[in-house]
C-alpha positions as MATLAB code, in Angstrom:
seq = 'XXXXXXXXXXXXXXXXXXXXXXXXXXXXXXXXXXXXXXXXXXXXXXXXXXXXXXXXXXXXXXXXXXXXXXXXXXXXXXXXXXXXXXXXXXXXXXXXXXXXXXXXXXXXXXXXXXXXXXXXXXXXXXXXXXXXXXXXXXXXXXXXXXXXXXXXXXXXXXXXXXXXXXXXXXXXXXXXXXXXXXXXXXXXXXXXXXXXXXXXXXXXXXXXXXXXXXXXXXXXXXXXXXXXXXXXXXXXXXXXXXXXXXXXXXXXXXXXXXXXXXXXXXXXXXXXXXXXXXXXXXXXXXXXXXXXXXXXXXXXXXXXXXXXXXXXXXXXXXXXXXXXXXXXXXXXXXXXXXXXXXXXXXXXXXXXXXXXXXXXXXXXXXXXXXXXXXXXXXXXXXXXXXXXX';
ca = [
     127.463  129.593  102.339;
     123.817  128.676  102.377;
     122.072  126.654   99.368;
     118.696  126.845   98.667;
     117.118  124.587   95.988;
     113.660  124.838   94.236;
     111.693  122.279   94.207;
     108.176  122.020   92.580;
     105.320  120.135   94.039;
     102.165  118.897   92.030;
      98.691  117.576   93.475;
      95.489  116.789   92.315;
      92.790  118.897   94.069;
      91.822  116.677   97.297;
      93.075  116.670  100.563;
      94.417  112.914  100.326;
      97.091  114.678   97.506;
      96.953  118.366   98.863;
      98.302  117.122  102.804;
     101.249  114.562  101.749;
     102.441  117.575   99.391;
     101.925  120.280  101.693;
     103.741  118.558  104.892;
     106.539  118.163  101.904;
     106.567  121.678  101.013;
     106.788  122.865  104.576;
     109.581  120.467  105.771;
     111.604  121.761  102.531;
     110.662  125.191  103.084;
     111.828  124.711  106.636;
     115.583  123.665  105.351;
     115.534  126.829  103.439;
     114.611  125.837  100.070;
     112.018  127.472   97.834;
     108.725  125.786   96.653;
     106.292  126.182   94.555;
     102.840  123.954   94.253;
     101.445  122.910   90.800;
      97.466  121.990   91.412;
      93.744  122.530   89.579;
      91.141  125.188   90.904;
      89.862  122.619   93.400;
      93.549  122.292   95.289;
      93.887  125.837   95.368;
      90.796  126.592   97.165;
      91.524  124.172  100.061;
      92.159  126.338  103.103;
      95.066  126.418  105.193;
      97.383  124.752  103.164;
     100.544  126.059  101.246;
     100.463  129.539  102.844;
     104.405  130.068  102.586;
     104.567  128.632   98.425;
     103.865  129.999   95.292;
     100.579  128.146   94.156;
      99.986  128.090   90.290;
      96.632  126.637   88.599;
      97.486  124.601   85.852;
      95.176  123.049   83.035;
      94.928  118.915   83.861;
      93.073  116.774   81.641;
      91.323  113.762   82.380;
      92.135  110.441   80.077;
      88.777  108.865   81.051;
      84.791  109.006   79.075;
      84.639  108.460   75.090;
      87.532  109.402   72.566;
      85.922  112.577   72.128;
      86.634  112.986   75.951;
      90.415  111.754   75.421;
      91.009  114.238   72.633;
      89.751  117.122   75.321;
      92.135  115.928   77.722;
      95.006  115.623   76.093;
      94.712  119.006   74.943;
      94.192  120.382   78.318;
      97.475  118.235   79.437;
      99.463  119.489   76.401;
      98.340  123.446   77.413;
      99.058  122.102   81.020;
     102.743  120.999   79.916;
     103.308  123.874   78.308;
     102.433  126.413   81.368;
     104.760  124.367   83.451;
     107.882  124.654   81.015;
     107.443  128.321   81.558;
     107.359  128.115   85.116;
     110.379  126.212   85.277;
     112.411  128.768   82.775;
     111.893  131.198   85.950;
     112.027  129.066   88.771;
     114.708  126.716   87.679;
     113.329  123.372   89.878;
     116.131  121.078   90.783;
     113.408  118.602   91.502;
     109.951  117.905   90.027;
     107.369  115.469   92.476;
     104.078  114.635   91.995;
     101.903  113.842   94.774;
      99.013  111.920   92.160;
      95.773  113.052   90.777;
      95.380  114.379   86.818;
      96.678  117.833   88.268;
      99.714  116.136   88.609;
     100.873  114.949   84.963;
     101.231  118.207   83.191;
     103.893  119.255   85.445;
     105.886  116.015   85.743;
     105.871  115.743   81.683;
     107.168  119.386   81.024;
     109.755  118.148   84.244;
     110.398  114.765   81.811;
     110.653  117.122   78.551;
     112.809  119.729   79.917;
     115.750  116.804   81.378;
     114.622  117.726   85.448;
     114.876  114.927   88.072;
     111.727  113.658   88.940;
     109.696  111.637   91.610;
     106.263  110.441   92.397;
     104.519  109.818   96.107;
     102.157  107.390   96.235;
      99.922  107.382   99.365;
      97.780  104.385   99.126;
      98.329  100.632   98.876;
      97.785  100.428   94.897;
      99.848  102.476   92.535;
      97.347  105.568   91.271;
      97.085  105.475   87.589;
      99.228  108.917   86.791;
     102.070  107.280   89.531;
     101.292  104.141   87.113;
     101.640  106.225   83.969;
     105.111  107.568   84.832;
     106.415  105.304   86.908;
     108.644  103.684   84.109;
     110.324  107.163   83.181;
     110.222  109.153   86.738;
     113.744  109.189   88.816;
     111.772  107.901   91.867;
     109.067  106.307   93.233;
     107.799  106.914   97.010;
     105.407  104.963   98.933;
     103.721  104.985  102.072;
     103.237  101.058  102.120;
     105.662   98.332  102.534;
     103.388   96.433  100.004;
     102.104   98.350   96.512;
      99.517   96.868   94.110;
     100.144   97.780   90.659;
     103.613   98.339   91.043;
     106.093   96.089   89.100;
     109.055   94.590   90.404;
     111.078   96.055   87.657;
     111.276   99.285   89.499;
     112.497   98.143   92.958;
     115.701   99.895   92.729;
     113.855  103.121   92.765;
     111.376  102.340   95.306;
     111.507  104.165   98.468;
     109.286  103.151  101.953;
     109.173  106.953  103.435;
     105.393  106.132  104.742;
     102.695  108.977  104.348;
     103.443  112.849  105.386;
     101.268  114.487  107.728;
     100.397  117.747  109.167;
     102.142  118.999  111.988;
      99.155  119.240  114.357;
      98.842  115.322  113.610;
     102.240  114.933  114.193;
     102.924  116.390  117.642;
     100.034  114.202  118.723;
     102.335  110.973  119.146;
     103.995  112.502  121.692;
     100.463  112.876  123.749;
      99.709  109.825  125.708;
      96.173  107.819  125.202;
      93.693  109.509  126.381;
      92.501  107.879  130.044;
      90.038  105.391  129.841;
      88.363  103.392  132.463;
      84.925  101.661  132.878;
      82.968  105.155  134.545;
      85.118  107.689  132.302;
      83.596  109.186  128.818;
      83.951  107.170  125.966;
      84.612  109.831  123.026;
      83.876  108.407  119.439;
      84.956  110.575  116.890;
      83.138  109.680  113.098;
      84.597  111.085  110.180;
      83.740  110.018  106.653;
      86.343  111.720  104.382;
      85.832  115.540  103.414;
      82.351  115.330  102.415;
      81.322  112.966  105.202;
      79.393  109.242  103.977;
      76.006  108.863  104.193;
      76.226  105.106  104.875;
      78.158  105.737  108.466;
      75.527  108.288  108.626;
      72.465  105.964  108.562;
      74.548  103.150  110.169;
      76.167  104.275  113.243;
      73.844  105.759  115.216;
      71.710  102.801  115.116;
      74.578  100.593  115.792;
      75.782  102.543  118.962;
      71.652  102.118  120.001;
      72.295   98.424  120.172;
      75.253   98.465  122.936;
      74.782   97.936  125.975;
      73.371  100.413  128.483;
      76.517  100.639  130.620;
      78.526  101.518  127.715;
      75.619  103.912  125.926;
      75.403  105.719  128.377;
      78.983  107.048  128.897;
      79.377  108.081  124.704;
      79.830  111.234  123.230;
      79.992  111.081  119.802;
      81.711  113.964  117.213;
      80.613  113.010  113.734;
      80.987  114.408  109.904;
      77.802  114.287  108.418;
      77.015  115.449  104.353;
      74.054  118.219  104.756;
      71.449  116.592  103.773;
      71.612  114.134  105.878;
      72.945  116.082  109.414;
      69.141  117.118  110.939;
      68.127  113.662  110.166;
      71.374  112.289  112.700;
      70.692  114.765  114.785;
      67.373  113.777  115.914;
      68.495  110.298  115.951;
      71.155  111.199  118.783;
      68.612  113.103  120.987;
      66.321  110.299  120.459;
      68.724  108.610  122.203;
      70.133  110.558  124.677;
      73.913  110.245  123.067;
      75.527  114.113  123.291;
      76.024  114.337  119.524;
      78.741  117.247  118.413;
      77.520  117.024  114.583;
      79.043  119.440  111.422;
      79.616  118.601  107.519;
      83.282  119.781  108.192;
      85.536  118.977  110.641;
      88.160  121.782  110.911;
      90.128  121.078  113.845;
      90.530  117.028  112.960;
      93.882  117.053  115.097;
      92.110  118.687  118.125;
      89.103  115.882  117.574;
      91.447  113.012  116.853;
      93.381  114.151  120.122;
      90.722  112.911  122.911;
      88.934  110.287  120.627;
      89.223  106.520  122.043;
      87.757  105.307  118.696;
      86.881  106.588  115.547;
      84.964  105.045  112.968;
      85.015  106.677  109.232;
      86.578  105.078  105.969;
      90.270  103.772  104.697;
      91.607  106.916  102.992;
      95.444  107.041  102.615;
      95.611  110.330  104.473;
      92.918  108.726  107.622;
      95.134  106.078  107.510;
      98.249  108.244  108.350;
      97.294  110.039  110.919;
      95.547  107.388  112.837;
      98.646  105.515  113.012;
     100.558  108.445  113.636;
      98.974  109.723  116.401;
      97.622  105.910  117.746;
      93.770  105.571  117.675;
      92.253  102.315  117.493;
      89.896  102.197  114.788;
      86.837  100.432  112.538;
      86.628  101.437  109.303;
      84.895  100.838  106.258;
      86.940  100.842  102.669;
      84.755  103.154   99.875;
      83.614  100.424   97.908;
      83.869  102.768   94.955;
      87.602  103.703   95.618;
      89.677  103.618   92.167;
      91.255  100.634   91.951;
      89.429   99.729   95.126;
      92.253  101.279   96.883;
      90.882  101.436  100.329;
      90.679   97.689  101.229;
      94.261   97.505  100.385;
      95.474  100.617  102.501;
      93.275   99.037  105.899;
      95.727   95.968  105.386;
      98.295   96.753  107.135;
      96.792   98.631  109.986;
      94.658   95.505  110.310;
      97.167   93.225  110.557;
      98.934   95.310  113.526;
      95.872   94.808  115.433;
      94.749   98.848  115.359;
      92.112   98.485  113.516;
      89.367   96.629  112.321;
      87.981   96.421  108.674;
      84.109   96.019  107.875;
      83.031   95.555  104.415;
      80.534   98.208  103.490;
      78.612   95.544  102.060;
      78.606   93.873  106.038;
      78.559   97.733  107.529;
      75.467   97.009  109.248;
      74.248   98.408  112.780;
      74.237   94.412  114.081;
      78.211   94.359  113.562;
      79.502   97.657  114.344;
      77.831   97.179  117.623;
      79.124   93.399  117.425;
      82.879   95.027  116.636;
      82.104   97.951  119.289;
      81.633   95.865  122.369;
      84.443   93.364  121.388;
      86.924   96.501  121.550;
      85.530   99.065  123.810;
      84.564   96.161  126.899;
      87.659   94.225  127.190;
      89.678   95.671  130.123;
      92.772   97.156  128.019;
      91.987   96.073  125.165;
      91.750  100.028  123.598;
      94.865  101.061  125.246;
      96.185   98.006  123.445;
      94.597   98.501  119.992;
      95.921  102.265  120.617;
      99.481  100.766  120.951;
      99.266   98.796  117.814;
      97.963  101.182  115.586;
     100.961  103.741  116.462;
     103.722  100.603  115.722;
     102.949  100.705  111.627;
     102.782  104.538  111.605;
     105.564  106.401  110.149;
     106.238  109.660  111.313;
     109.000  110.746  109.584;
     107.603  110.402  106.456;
     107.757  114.310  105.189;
     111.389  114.550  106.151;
     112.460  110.954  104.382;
     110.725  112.547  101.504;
     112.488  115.906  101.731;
     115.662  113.606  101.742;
     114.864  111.799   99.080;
     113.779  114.921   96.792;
     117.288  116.319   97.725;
     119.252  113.324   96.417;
     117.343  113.619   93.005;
     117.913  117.172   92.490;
     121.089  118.690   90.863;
     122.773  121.881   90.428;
     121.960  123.562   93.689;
     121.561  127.022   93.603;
     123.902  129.306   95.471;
     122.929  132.182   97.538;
     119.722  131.519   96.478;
     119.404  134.840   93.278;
     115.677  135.539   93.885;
     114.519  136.742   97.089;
     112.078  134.674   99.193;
     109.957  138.055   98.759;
     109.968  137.973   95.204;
     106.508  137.538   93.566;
     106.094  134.722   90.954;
     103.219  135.676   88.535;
      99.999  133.713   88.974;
      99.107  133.138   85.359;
     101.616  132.102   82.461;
     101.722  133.225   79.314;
     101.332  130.451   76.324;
     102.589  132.316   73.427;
     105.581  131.051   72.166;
     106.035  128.351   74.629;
     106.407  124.577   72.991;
     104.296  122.359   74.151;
];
């Protein structure tokens, strides 16, 4: 007799909450359970993701600006809660996670109100402030870190390691050997600044790679995310130099790029993070300075320390020292290959099946034979009326 659970999944709209949750919702999908993803307007525009779940746009306040902001929000939260105790009166979850972002808390309340097991993922290295909000009341706590800022030891019994879930494209990549390298070959530099690109790598990194050496200048091709306003200005930079320059404000096929890159050079986001070390690239990366909680210098930690990658200050991110760091990686016999090596030893690849493990040892009262067919439509928009809040 097969059982098939329902579990419901809630992100904020950006891709470093939209990925984890979406390599969740496919491993779980894949065991034969039922999902369904709880996000904001922005998550449900992001393409290619969630193409086998129900998707449901949910109000999510923000608790942030003056009190007249915080009375705003929590109504939008409280309408929020309320849409997502009528979802689960017709889904019937088993389990309730949260993936972070604002998105997230209206649907792990109505989870808390209606009695529902519950867990939160955290992908960076300093509990989010939703993850933080919960954390005391929530059934479980995931991490992607061995080490969590803002997360007190009081909760260690219901802390789990399961590192940070990535695609499948990233995934099948640690398989693939390093790509070759010698001193005559191509040296392929892929430059990615997040999903809007950063101007600072932007104005920084073509003038850095200007300042190596001729010998290793010459033999660069460079793949780089740049924002729009600031992509003809790179462009004429690279020709100025004679670097081949493949440049575009999105990067759609990352895992294809990521694939043949011997470096890449971009900032600390929890998501970055994961796939670097899942697939092995060496890296140097610069934390957002502006990160919440400045969240970014604490997820390069570990990666750091591993010796596959190094860390530059944005405040130090000048051409001078990426060409400084540069040379010290890319002209040491080995010493890529090497860098390659340690950056896949902290990855953790499992990480979406440890969390559809954990999710499963939350959830209760598995449903049989599972009474609504995969087929069966969910509606798109709730109803309010008569629905407590």
């Amino acid at each position: 007799m097969s059982i098939s659970r329902h579990f419901v999944l809630a992100a904020g709209g950006t891709g470093g909450h939209m990925v984890p949750a979406h390599a969740v919702a496919e491993e779980l999908i894949a065991r034969g359970h039922r999902v369904a993803l709880v996000t904001d307007e922005r998550g449900a525009k992001i393409p290619n993701l969630f193409k086998n779940a129900q998707v449901h746009v949910l109000p999510a306040g923000r608790l942030t600006g003056n009190p007249r902001g915080w009375v705003k929000g929590i109504k939008a939260i409280l309408e929020g809660r309320a849409m997502a105790r009528r979802l689960y009166e017709t889904f019937e979850p088993t389990a309730v996670v949260g993936f972070g972002g604002y998105p997230a808390l209206p649907a792990l309340l109505a989870a808390l109100k209606d009695g529902i097991p519950t867990a939160v993922h955290e992908q960076n290295a300093v509990l989010g402030r939703v993850n933080r909000l919960l954390a005391r009341k929530v059934s479980a706590i995931a991490t992607a870190y061995p080490v969590v800022e803002r997360l007190p030891d009081r909760f260690a019994e219901k802390v789990h390691l399961v590192g940070n879930p990535v695609r499948e494209e990233v995934l099948a990549l640690r398989d693939e050997e390093f790509p070759a390298l010698t001193d005559e070959s191509v040296f392929r530099v892929l430059v990615t600044g997040g999903s809007q690109g950063a101007t600072v790598l932007s104005s920084v990194v073509p003038s850095g790679l200007a300042l190596l050496p001729l010998s290793l200048r010459r033999r660069l091709q460079v793949t780089q995310q740049c924002r729009e306003e600031d992509i003809e200005k790179v462009r004429a930079t690279y020709a100025e130099m004679e670097i081949p320059a493949d440049l575009s404000t999105y990067i759609s096929d990352m895992p294809e790029k990521l694939s043949w890159a011997h470096l890449v050079i971009g900032r600390a986001g929890a998501s970055t993070l994961a796939e670097l070390t899942t697939a092995g690239r060496p890296a140097i990366l610069v934390p957002l300075p502006s990160a919440m909680d400045d969240h970014q210098t604490a997820n390069v930690r570990e990666m750091v320390a591993c010796g596959g990658a190094r860390s530059i200050p944005q405040s130090q991110f000048t051409p001078v020292e990426l060409a400084k760091q540069m040379q010290k990686m890319a002209m040491e016999p080995g010493a890529m290959q090497n860098a390659a090596r340690r950056a896949r030893s902290c990855g953790r690849p499992n990480a979406a099946r440890d969390m559809a493990d954990l999710l499963e040892s939350i959830g209760y009262a598995p449903i049989m034979n599972d009474p609504l067919p995969v087929s069966s439509p969910m509606p798109t928009s709730l109803n309010l009326q008569g629905v407590p809040a």
